[in-house]
Coordinates of C-alpha atoms in Angstrom, one line a residue:
Chain A
M1 CA 0.6 -33.5 11.2
R2 CA -2.8 -31.9 11.3
I3 CA -2.4 -29.0 13.6
L4 CA -5.4 -27.4 15.2
A5 CA -7.1 -28.8 12.2
L6 CA -10.5 -29.3 13.7
V7 CA -10.7 -25.8 15.1
L8 CA -10.4 -24.6 11.6
A9 CA -12.5 -27.3 10.1
I10 CA -15.3 -25.9 12.2
S11 CA -14.7 -22.4 10.9
A12 CA -14.6 -23.8 7.4
V13 CA -18.0 -25.4 7.8
A14 CA -19.3 -22.0 8.9
S15 CA -17.9 -19.7 6.3
G16 CA -16.5 -22.0 3.6
A17 CA -18.8 -25.0 3.1
L18 CA -21.9 -23.0 3.9
A19 CA -20.8 -20.3 1.5
A20 CA -20.9 -22.9 -1.2
A21 CA -23.9 -24.9 -0.1
G22 CA -26.2 -22.4 1.7
A23 CA -29.6 -21.5 0.3
A24 CA -30.0 -17.9 -0.8
S25 CA -32.1 -17.0 2.2
D26 CA -29.2 -18.0 4.5
W27 CA -27.5 -14.8 3.4
R28 CA -28.4 -11.2 3.5
D29 CA -27.2 -8.7 0.9
V30 CA -25.4 -5.8 2.4
D31 CA -27.0 -2.5 1.3
P32 CA -24.4 -0.7 -0.7
D33 CA -25.5 2.5 0.9
N34 CA -24.3 1.1 4.3
L35 CA -21.1 -0.4 2.9
V36 CA -18.0 1.7 3.5
L37 CA -14.5 1.1 2.0
I38 CA -11.5 2.5 3.8
D39 CA -8.2 2.3 2.0
T40 CA -4.8 2.4 3.6
K41 CA -1.5 1.4 2.0
Y42 CA -2.0 -2.1 3.5
G43 CA -5.3 -2.7 1.7
E44 CA -9.0 -2.1 1.7
T45 CA -11.1 -2.6 4.8
V46 CA -14.8 -3.1 4.3
L47 CA -17.3 -2.0 6.9
E48 CA -21.1 -2.1 7.3
L49 CA -23.0 0.6 9.1
Y50 CA -26.1 -0.1 11.1
P51 CA -28.2 3.0 11.1
A52 CA -31.0 1.5 13.2
F53 CA -28.8 1.7 16.3
A54 CA -27.3 5.1 15.7
P55 CA -29.1 7.0 12.9
S56 CA -27.3 10.3 13.4
A57 CA -23.9 8.7 13.8
A58 CA -24.3 6.6 10.7
A59 CA -25.6 9.5 8.7
R60 CA -22.7 11.7 9.9
F61 CA -20.1 9.1 9.0
K62 CA -21.6 8.7 5.5
A63 CA -21.6 12.5 5.1
L64 CA -18.0 12.7 6.2
V65 CA -17.0 10.0 3.8
R66 CA -18.9 11.7 0.9
A67 CA -17.3 15.0 1.8
H68 CA -13.9 13.4 1.5
F69 CA -13.3 14.5 5.0
Y70 CA -11.1 11.6 5.9
D71 CA -9.2 11.3 2.7
G72 CA -5.5 12.1 3.4
Q73 CA -6.1 12.1 7.1
S74 CA -4.7 9.3 9.3
F75 CA -5.0 6.7 12.0
Y76 CA -3.2 8.8 14.6
R77 CA -3.9 6.9 17.7
V78 CA -3.4 3.2 17.4
I79 CA -3.0 1.1 20.6
D80 CA -2.2 -2.5 20.2
G81 CA -4.9 -4.7 21.6
F82 CA -7.4 -1.8 21.9
V83 CA -8.4 0.6 19.1
A84 CA -7.2 2.3 16.0
Q85 CA -8.5 5.8 16.0
G86 CA -8.8 7.8 12.7
G87 CA -9.7 11.3 11.6
I88 CA -7.9 14.6 11.7
G89 CA -6.4 14.2 15.1
E90 CA -7.7 17.4 16.4
G91 CA -7.1 18.4 20.0
T92 CA -4.6 15.7 20.8
A93 CA -1.4 16.3 22.7
A94 CA 0.5 15.6 19.5
T95 CA -1.3 18.3 17.6
G96 CA -1.1 21.1 20.2
G97 CA -4.1 21.1 22.4
A98 CA -7.8 21.7 22.0
K99 CA -8.9 23.1 18.6
A100 CA -12.6 23.7 19.2
N101 CA -12.4 26.4 16.6
D102 CA -10.7 24.2 14.0
K103 CA -12.3 25.3 10.7
R104 CA -12.5 21.8 9.5
L105 CA -15.0 21.1 12.2
K106 CA -17.3 24.0 11.3
N107 CA -19.7 21.8 9.4
W108 CA -19.7 18.9 11.8
P109 CA -21.2 20.0 15.1
P110 CA -21.1 17.6 18.1
L111 CA -23.7 14.8 17.9
K112 CA -26.2 13.7 20.5
A113 CA -25.0 10.4 22.0
E114 CA -26.7 7.2 20.7
F115 CA -25.3 4.7 23.2
D116 CA -28.3 2.5 23.0
R117 CA -31.8 2.4 21.6
P118 CA -35.3 1.2 22.7
I119 CA -35.8 -2.5 21.9
G120 CA -38.1 -2.3 18.9
D121 CA -39.6 -4.3 16.1
D122 CA -37.5 -2.7 13.4
V123 CA -34.6 -4.8 14.6
V124 CA -34.9 -8.5 14.6
F125 CA -32.9 -9.9 17.6
T126 CA -31.9 -13.6 17.8
K127 CA -30.8 -14.5 21.3
V128 CA -27.7 -16.5 22.2
D129 CA -28.7 -18.9 24.9
N130 CA -25.8 -18.5 27.3
A131 CA -24.6 -16.0 29.9
D132 CA -22.4 -13.0 29.2
L133 CA -20.2 -11.2 31.7
F134 CA -21.4 -7.7 30.7
A135 CA -24.9 -7.8 29.3
P136 CA -28.1 -9.3 30.8
V137 CA -29.0 -10.8 27.3
I138 CA -26.9 -11.2 24.2
G139 CA -27.6 -12.1 20.6
H140 CA -27.4 -11.0 17.0
A141 CA -29.3 -8.6 14.8
N142 CA -28.4 -8.1 11.1
G143 CA -25.1 -9.9 11.8
F144 CA -24.1 -7.5 14.5
P145 CA -23.4 -8.6 18.1
V146 CA -26.1 -7.0 20.3
G147 CA -26.6 -6.7 24.0
Q148 CA -30.0 -6.2 25.6
D149 CA -31.3 -5.1 29.0
P150 CA -35.0 -6.2 28.9
K151 CA -35.7 -4.5 32.2
E152 CA -34.6 -1.2 30.8
G153 CA -36.0 -2.0 27.4
K154 CA -32.7 -1.1 25.7
E155 CA -30.3 -2.7 23.2
W156 CA -26.9 -1.7 21.9
I157 CA -24.1 -2.8 19.6
I158 CA -21.5 -4.7 21.5
H159 CA -17.8 -3.7 21.4
C160 CA -16.1 -6.6 19.7
P161 CA -13.0 -6.8 17.5
G162 CA -14.0 -4.8 14.4
T163 CA -16.6 -2.6 16.0
L164 CA -16.8 0.9 14.5
A165 CA -17.7 3.8 16.8
F166 CA -17.3 7.5 17.3
A167 CA -14.7 8.7 19.8
R168 CA -15.8 11.5 22.1
D169 CA -14.7 13.8 24.9
N170 CA -15.8 13.3 28.5
D171 CA -19.2 14.9 27.8
P172 CA -21.5 12.3 26.2
D173 CA -22.7 14.6 23.4
T174 CA -19.3 15.4 21.9
A175 CA -18.7 12.9 19.1
S176 CA -18.1 14.8 15.9
T177 CA -15.7 13.4 13.3
E178 CA -13.2 11.1 15.0
F179 CA -13.8 7.4 14.9
Y180 CA -12.2 4.2 16.1
I181 CA -12.2 0.5 15.2
V182 CA -11.6 -2.1 17.9
I183 CA -8.5 -4.1 17.1
G184 CA -8.1 -6.3 20.3
Q185 CA -9.9 -8.2 23.0
A186 CA -13.4 -6.8 23.2
P187 CA -13.3 -3.7 25.4
R188 CA -16.8 -4.3 26.8
R189 CA -16.6 -1.5 29.3
L190 CA -17.2 0.8 26.4
D191 CA -20.6 -0.7 25.7
R192 CA -23.3 2.0 26.1
N193 CA -20.6 4.5 26.8
L194 CA -19.7 5.3 23.2
T195 CA -21.8 5.4 20.0
A196 CA -21.1 2.2 18.0
F197 CA -22.6 2.2 14.6
G198 CA -20.9 -0.3 12.4
R199 CA -18.5 -3.2 12.1
V200 CA -15.7 -4.5 9.9
L201 CA -16.8 -7.1 7.4
A202 CA -13.4 -7.7 5.8
G203 CA -9.9 -6.5 6.0
L204 CA -9.5 -6.0 9.7
A205 CA -6.0 -7.5 9.2
Y206 CA -5.0 -4.4 7.3
I207 CA -6.0 -2.3 10.3
Q208 CA -3.9 -4.6 12.4
K209 CA -0.9 -3.5 10.3
L210 CA -1.2 0.2 11.2
Y211 CA 1.7 1.9 12.9
R212 CA 1.2 1.8 16.7
G213 CA 1.4 4.5 19.3
N214 CA 2.6 3.9 22.8
R215 CA -0.3 3.7 25.2
D216 CA 1.7 5.3 28.0
I217 CA 2.6 8.4 26.0
D218 CA 0.0 10.9 24.9
N219 CA -2.8 8.3 25.3
G220 CA -1.4 6.4 22.3
V221 CA -1.4 9.3 19.9
I222 CA 1.5 9.0 17.5
A223 CA 3.5 12.2 18.0
D224 CA 5.5 11.9 14.8
V225 CA 2.9 12.8 12.2
A226 CA 5.0 11.3 9.4
K227 CA 4.7 7.9 11.0
R228 CA 0.9 7.9 11.1
D229 CA -0.6 5.7 8.5
R230 CA -2.8 7.6 6.1
I231 CA -6.4 7.0 5.1
V232 CA -5.8 7.0 1.4
S233 CA -9.5 7.1 0.6
S234 CA -12.9 6.4 2.0
R235 CA -15.9 5.6 -0.1
I236 CA -19.5 4.5 0.1
A237 CA -20.1 1.5 -2.2
S238 CA -23.3 2.9 -3.6
D239 CA -21.3 5.9 -4.9
L240 CA -19.1 3.7 -7.1
P241 CA -19.9 2.8 -10.6
A242 CA -22.0 -0.4 -10.7
A243 CA -19.1 -2.4 -12.3
K244 CA -16.7 -1.4 -9.5
R245 CA -19.1 -1.8 -6.6
P246 CA -18.3 -4.7 -4.3
H247 CA -21.2 -7.0 -3.2
Y248 CA -21.0 -8.5 0.2
Q249 CA -23.3 -10.8 2.0
V250 CA -23.6 -11.5 5.7
M251 CA -25.0 -14.7 7.1
N252 CA -28.6 -14.1 8.0
T253 CA -28.6 -14.3 11.8
E254 CA -32.3 -15.2 11.7
S255 CA -31.7 -18.3 9.5
A256 CA -31.5 -22.0 10.3
A257 CA -28.0 -21.9 8.8
F258 CA -26.9 -19.5 11.5
A259 CA -28.5 -21.5 14.3
K260 CA -26.5 -24.5 13.1
W261 CA -23.3 -22.3 12.8
K262 CA -23.8 -21.2 16.4
N263 CA -24.4 -24.7 17.6
D264 CA -21.3 -26.0 15.9
R265 CA -19.3 -23.5 17.8
I266 CA -21.0 -24.1 21.1
N267 CA -20.8 -27.9 20.8
P268 CA -17.8 -28.6 18.6
A269 CA -17.6 -32.0 17.0
P270 CA -15.5 -34.6 18.7
G271 CA -12.0 -35.3 17.3
F272 CA -9.7 -32.5 18.2
Y273 CA -11.0 -31.5 21.6
I274 CA -9.7 -33.8 24.4
R275 CA -11.9 -32.0 26.9
Q276 CA -15.2 -30.7 25.6
P277 CA -15.2 -26.9 26.0
P278 CA -17.9 -25.3 28.2
P279 CA -21.0 -24.8 25.9
I280 CA -20.5 -21.1 25.7
L281 CA -20.6 -18.8 22.7
D282 CA -18.3 -15.8 23.4
I283 CA -20.2 -13.3 21.2
C284 CA -17.0 -11.5 20.3
L285 CA -15.1 -14.6 19.3
A286 CA -17.8 -15.8 17.0
S287 CA -17.9 -13.2 14.3
V288 CA -20.8 -13.7 12.0
P289 CA -19.7 -15.1 8.6
V290 CA -19.3 -12.7 5.7
R291 CA -18.7 -13.5 2.0
V292 CA -18.4 -11.8 -1.4
A293 CA -21.7 -12.4 -3.1
P294 CA -21.5 -15.3 -5.6
K295 CA -21.9 -14.3 -9.2
Chain B
M1 CA -11.0 17.3 22.4
R2 CA -9.9 14.6 24.8
I3 CA -11.0 11.5 23.1
L4 CA -11.3 8.3 25.1
A5 CA -8.9 10.0 27.3
L6 CA -9.9 8.5 30.6
V7 CA -9.8 5.0 29.2
L8 CA -6.1 5.5 28.5
A9 CA -5.5 7.6 31.5
I10 CA -6.4 4.5 33.5
S11 CA -3.9 2.4 31.5
A12 CA -1.3 5.1 32.1
V13 CA -1.8 4.8 35.8
A14 CA -1.2 1.1 35.5
S15 CA 1.8 0.9 33.4
G16 CA 3.1 4.4 33.2
A17 CA 2.8 6.2 36.5
L18 CA 3.3 3.0 38.5
A19 CA 6.3 2.2 36.4
A20 CA 7.8 5.5 37.6
A21 CA 6.6 5.5 41.2
G22 CA 6.2 1.8 42.1
A23 CA 8.3 0.3 44.9
A24 CA 10.8 -2.4 43.7
S25 CA 8.8 -5.2 45.2
D26 CA 5.8 -4.3 43.0
W27 CA 7.8 -5.7 40.0
R28 CA 9.3 -9.0 39.4
D29 CA 12.4 -9.4 37.3
V30 CA 11.9 -11.8 34.4
D31 CA 14.4 -14.7 34.5
P32 CA 16.5 -14.2 31.4
D33 CA 16.5 -18.0 31.0
N34 CA 12.8 -17.8 30.4
L35 CA 12.9 -14.7 28.2
V36 CA 12.7 -15.5 24.5
L37 CA 13.2 -13.0 21.6
I38 CA 11.7 -13.7 18.3
D39 CA 12.7 -11.5 15.4
T40 CA 10.7 -10.9 12.2
K41 CA 11.3 -8.2 9.7
Y42 CA 8.7 -6.1 11.6
G43 CA 10.5 -6.1 14.9
E44 CA 11.4 -8.1 18.0
T45 CA 8.7 -9.9 20.0
V46 CA 9.6 -10.7 23.6
L47 CA 8.0 -13.7 25.3
E48 CA 8.2 -15.2 28.8
L49 CA 8.0 -18.9 29.4
Y50 CA 6.4 -20.4 32.5
P51 CA 7.9 -23.8 33.1
A52 CA 5.9 -24.5 36.2
F53 CA 2.8 -25.0 34.0
A54 CA 4.4 -27.1 31.3
P55 CA 8.0 -28.1 32.1
S56 CA 8.5 -30.4 29.1
A57 CA 7.1 -27.9 26.7
A58 CA 9.1 -25.0 28.0
A59 CA 12.3 -27.0 28.0
R60 CA 11.6 -28.2 24.4
F61 CA 10.9 -24.7 23.2
K62 CA 14.2 -23.5 24.8
A63 CA 16.1 -26.4 23.2
L64 CA 14.6 -25.7 19.8
V65 CA 15.5 -22.0 20.1
R66 CA 19.1 -22.9 21.2
A67 CA 19.4 -25.4 18.3
H68 CA 18.4 -22.6 15.9
F69 CA 15.5 -24.8 14.8
Y70 CA 13.2 -21.9 14.1
D71 CA 15.7 -19.5 12.5
G72 CA 14.9 -19.1 8.8
Q73 CA 11.6 -20.9 9.3
S74 CA 8.3 -19.0 9.1
F75 CA 4.9 -18.1 10.4
Y76 CA 3.1 -20.2 7.8
R77 CA -0.4 -20.3 9.2
V78 CA -1.7 -16.9 10.3
I79 CA -5.4 -16.4 10.8
D80 CA -6.6 -12.9 11.6
G81 CA -8.4 -12.8 14.9
F82 CA -7.1 -16.2 15.9
V83 CA -3.5 -17.4 15.9
A84 CA -0.1 -17.0 14.2
Q85 CA 1.5 -20.4 13.9
G86 CA 5.2 -20.8 13.4
G87 CA 7.7 -23.5 12.7
I88 CA 8.7 -25.6 9.8
G89 CA 5.2 -26.1 8.5
E90 CA 5.5 -29.8 8.2
G91 CA 2.5 -32.0 7.4
T92 CA 0.3 -29.1 6.3
A93 CA -1.8 -29.1 3.2
A94 CA 0.5 -26.5 1.7
T95 CA 3.7 -28.6 2.1
G96 CA 2.4 -31.8 0.7
G97 CA 0.9 -34.0 3.4
A98 CA 2.1 -35.7 6.5
K99 CA 5.9 -35.8 6.9
A100 CA 6.2 -38.0 10.0
N101 CA 9.6 -39.1 8.8
D102 CA 10.9 -35.5 8.2
K103 CA 14.6 -35.6 9.2
R104 CA 14.2 -32.3 11.0
L105 CA 11.9 -33.9 13.5
K106 CA 14.2 -36.8 14.4
N107 CA 15.5 -35.1 17.5
W108 CA 12.2 -33.8 18.6
P109 CA 9.8 -36.6 19.4
P110 CA 6.2 -35.9 20.4
L111 CA 5.7 -34.5 23.9
K112 CA 3.2 -35.7 26.5
A113 CA 0.4 -33.1 26.8
E114 CA 0.6 -30.6 29.7
F115 CA -2.8 -29.1 29.4
D116 CA -3.1 -28.4 33.1
R117 CA -1.2 -29.1 36.4
P118 CA -2.2 -29.9 39.9
I119 CA -2.8 -26.8 42.0
G120 CA 0.4 -26.6 44.1
D121 CA 2.4 -24.3 46.4
D122 CA 5.1 -23.7 43.8
V123 CA 2.7 -21.4 42.0
V124 CA 1.3 -18.4 43.9
F125 CA -2.2 -17.8 42.6
T126 CA -4.0 -14.5 43.2
K127 CA -7.7 -14.7 42.6
V128 CA -9.8 -12.3 40.5
D129 CA -13.1 -11.9 42.4
N130 CA -15.6 -12.1 39.6
A131 CA -17.1 -14.7 37.4
D132 CA -15.7 -16.0 34.1
L133 CA -17.5 -17.7 31.3
F134 CA -15.1 -20.6 31.0
A135 CA -13.3 -21.3 34.2
P136 CA -14.7 -21.9 37.7
V137 CA -12.0 -19.7 39.2
I138 CA -9.7 -17.2 37.5
G139 CA -6.7 -15.2 38.7
H140 CA -3.0 -14.5 38.1
A141 CA 0.2 -16.3 38.8
N142 CA 3.6 -14.8 37.9
G143 CA 1.8 -12.3 35.7
F144 CA 0.0 -15.0 33.7
P145 CA -3.8 -15.3 33.4
V146 CA -4.6 -18.6 35.1
G147 CA -7.8 -20.7 35.4
Q148 CA -8.5 -23.1 38.2
D149 CA -10.9 -25.9 38.9
P150 CA -10.8 -26.4 42.7
K151 CA -12.9 -29.5 42.5
E152 CA -10.5 -31.2 40.2
G153 CA -7.5 -29.6 41.9
K154 CA -6.2 -28.3 38.5
E155 CA -4.9 -25.1 37.1
W156 CA -3.9 -23.9 33.6
I157 CA -2.7 -21.0 31.6
I158 CA -5.6 -19.2 29.9
H159 CA -5.6 -18.6 26.2
C160 CA -5.6 -14.8 25.9
P161 CA -4.1 -12.5 23.2
G162 CA -0.4 -13.2 23.4
T163 CA -0.5 -16.7 24.8
L164 CA 2.2 -19.0 23.5
A165 CA 1.4 -22.7 23.1
F166 CA 2.4 -25.8 21.1
A167 CA 0.2 -26.9 18.2
R168 CA -0.7 -30.5 18.0
D169 CA -2.5 -33.2 15.9
N170 CA -5.8 -34.7 17.1
D171 CA -4.0 -37.0 19.5
P172 CA -3.2 -35.1 22.7
D173 CA 0.5 -36.2 22.9
T174 CA 1.6 -35.0 19.5
A175 CA 3.1 -31.5 20.1
S176 CA 6.6 -31.5 18.8
T177 CA 8.0 -28.3 17.3
E178 CA 5.2 -26.2 15.9
F179 CA 3.9 -23.3 18.1
Y180 CA 1.3 -20.6 18.0
I181 CA 0.7 -17.2 19.4
V182 CA -2.9 -16.0 20.0
I183 CA -3.5 -12.8 18.0
G184 CA -7.3 -12.2 18.5
Q185 CA -10.2 -12.4 20.9
A186 CA -9.3 -15.1 23.5
P187 CA -10.0 -18.5 22.1
R188 CA -10.9 -20.0 25.5
R189 CA -12.2 -23.2 24.1
L190 CA -8.5 -24.1 23.6
D191 CA -7.9 -23.9 27.4
R192 CA -6.9 -27.3 28.7
N193 CA -6.9 -28.7 25.2
L194 CA -3.4 -27.4 24.2
T195 CA -0.2 -27.0 26.0
A196 CA 0.2 -23.3 26.8
F197 CA 3.6 -22.4 28.2
G198 CA 4.3 -18.7 27.8
R199 CA 3.0 -15.3 26.8
V200 CA 4.1 -12.2 24.9
L201 CA 5.5 -9.5 27.1
A202 CA 6.2 -7.0 24.3
G203 CA 5.9 -6.7 20.5
L204 CA 2.6 -8.5 19.9
A205 CA 2.0 -5.7 17.4
Y206 CA 4.8 -7.1 15.2
I207 CA 3.0 -10.5 15.2
Q208 CA -0.1 -8.6 14.1
K209 CA 1.7 -7.4 11.0
L210 CA 2.4 -10.9 9.7
Y211 CA 1.1 -11.9 6.3
R212 CA -2.3 -13.7 6.8
G213 CA -3.6 -16.9 5.4
N214 CA -7.3 -17.5 4.5
R215 CA -9.0 -19.4 7.1
D216 CA -11.3 -21.1 4.6
I217 CA -8.4 -22.4 2.5
D218 CA -6.0 -25.0 3.8
N219 CA -6.9 -24.2 7.4
G220 CA -5.2 -20.8 7.0
V221 CA -1.9 -22.2 5.8
I222 CA -0.3 -19.8 3.4
A223 CA 0.2 -21.8 0.3
D224 CA 2.7 -19.4 -1.4
V225 CA 5.8 -20.1 0.6
A226 CA 7.4 -16.8 -0.6
K227 CA 4.6 -14.9 1.2
R228 CA 5.2 -16.4 4.6
D229 CA 6.9 -14.0 6.9
R230 CA 10.2 -15.5 8.2
I231 CA 11.4 -16.0 11.7
V232 CA 14.7 -14.1 11.3
S233 CA 16.1 -15.4 14.6
S234 CA 15.0 -16.7 17.9
R235 CA 17.1 -16.4 21.1
I236 CA 17.0 -16.9 24.8
A237 CA 18.0 -13.7 26.6
S238 CA 20.4 -15.5 28.9
D239 CA 22.5 -16.6 25.9
L240 CA 23.2 -13.1 24.9
P241 CA 26.2 -11.1 26.1
A242 CA 25.3 -9.3 29.3
A243 CA 25.6 -5.9 27.6
K244 CA 23.0 -6.9 25.0
R245 CA 20.6 -8.7 27.2
P246 CA 17.2 -7.1 27.6
H247 CA 15.9 -6.8 31.2
Y248 CA 12.1 -7.0 31.6
Q249 CA 9.9 -6.7 34.6
V250 CA 6.4 -7.8 35.1
M251 CA 4.1 -6.3 37.7
N252 CA 4.1 -8.6 40.7
T253 CA 0.6 -10.1 40.7
E254 CA 0.9 -10.7 44.4
S255 CA 1.6 -7.1 45.2
A256 CA -0.6 -4.3 46.6
A257 CA 0.2 -2.3 43.5
F258 CA -1.4 -5.0 41.4
A259 CA -4.5 -5.2 43.6
K260 CA -4.9 -1.5 43.0
W261 CA -4.3 -1.9 39.3
K262 CA -7.1 -4.5 39.2
N263 CA -9.4 -2.4 41.2
D264 CA -8.8 0.7 39.0
R265 CA -10.0 -1.4 36.0
I266 CA -12.9 -3.0 37.7
N267 CA -14.1 0.3 39.1
P268 CA -12.9 3.0 36.8
A269 CA -12.7 6.5 38.1
P270 CA -15.7 8.7 37.2
G271 CA -15.3 11.3 34.4
F272 CA -15.3 9.5 31.1
Y273 CA -17.8 6.8 31.8
I274 CA -21.4 7.9 31.5
R275 CA -22.6 4.6 32.7
Q276 CA -20.4 2.8 35.2
P277 CA -19.4 -0.5 33.5
P278 CA -20.2 -3.8 35.2
P279 CA -17.6 -4.4 37.9
I280 CA -16.0 -7.2 35.9
L281 CA -12.3 -7.9 35.0
D282 CA -12.1 -9.7 31.7
I283 CA -8.9 -11.6 32.5
C284 CA -7.9 -11.5 28.8
L285 CA -8.5 -7.7 28.4
A286 CA -6.4 -6.7 31.4
S287 CA -3.0 -7.9 30.4
V288 CA -0.6 -7.6 33.4
P289 CA 1.8 -4.6 33.0
V290 CA 5.3 -5.1 31.7
R291 CA 8.2 -2.7 31.6
V292 CA 11.8 -2.6 30.7
A293 CA 13.7 -2.6 34.0
P294 CA 14.8 0.9 35.1
K295 CA 18.5 1.4 35.1

């Protein structure tokens, strides 16, 4: 009994078969200086940063990782279907109120918000030709889901499952050290309201295993510190010895292979579907394929 | 530092404050005969069935649970961001090809598809007043996300995170015993292509902890049987002794309280949002509030 076989067969074409057959130019090597590895007891999660959209945030995150700021800290606010928030947990109900004078924050002053950026030639945008509920225009850049408002001349990283962003207080310019990873249905209302600067390439399933808080109590902060899952380590791939450095590739969203991948999802082959689905690409369902670079 | 506080404050109003302050009629008691408990080593997941949308599927699932069909079986195909599929795993690549003559299936012949139903008075539908990418009309019925096509006179349960449905082969009328729970971004292309008949009310986080397969290998089926997480037990609440029976309530989607809940999400209060989000309810982001019935 082939169950949901075609649904997966289509995915296999995207990330499996193409992984084997694709020409080199169909894939982009991830810059090891933008490749972040976060370890928990469940396994290693791999993220790519995208400095073009949030240069200060990406630089801050790398500096925090390199300073071992997160090592030994935790995911202290984890809300099923929403976000896993990591860092030192300062100023939360569970840790005893605001700690603006926390010594650990001394070297990490609040950052200016980078909620969007001017549309510019340094980012190559490939449009998705269907409507979206939240952005006037959607597409991909560098493998990331991106929204655009041509009238305003702005573009931004969309909040999809796996999006990495800095948390903040009510004031826009208050992100400092605390970050979150989206773990549920895309919370698109956060688009252009938080500074998104990366996405998970592999190992989101490990983040899904994190111990959860209760969203109705302390905004999801896990009061029992012992229950919070620890960030065992965080590293930038380029800091690892060459022999231990992982090499990831993301499908080149400017390539013909990607155009075919999109079309295969918008217009699935007949067989499994009894009713042809509407010809729509949900930009947050169709995560751009990633692979470990072939030897 | 209040991080993402308002986002959660809004949720707290929905499921926390209203849980405390709401009038009785704002909540609907879940019929214990439609309340299913699935235990894994991670914890208990609670689901509600909705027979009005798929009477044969709901009846079959209850009969399978009552026959202890699933007890000791497993979630054998778990794809991060997509679905967790449970049952006996028959006919999968990992178990050695089609087993149409599997003795365990003798009492469970294939079911007629119930992909949608005629719009009718036995289901009270409350419309959501914004567009959707996949359905002409969206709304809620009995706490479930529902799509409608008024021209065709049909309605169906939407595939959101937590949706429960029967898997099938390519032929529409082949669902028998294998089921899946959606664990990622809503796979809306499955709407009206599979028989959805329930949803998770609590404990989806435990399903998120299940051991994952690789979507590029064997369609996500976990080849190593020892690694598959077991279904420890499955039960219908009404079969439990009264003292051990859980009592759940779902916000009444016909109530004024629910209308307010929707509005609070479509038009979030100022404070946290720097840019007011588009006034859109993503029907799969806004899961209808659930609570344990107050004593």
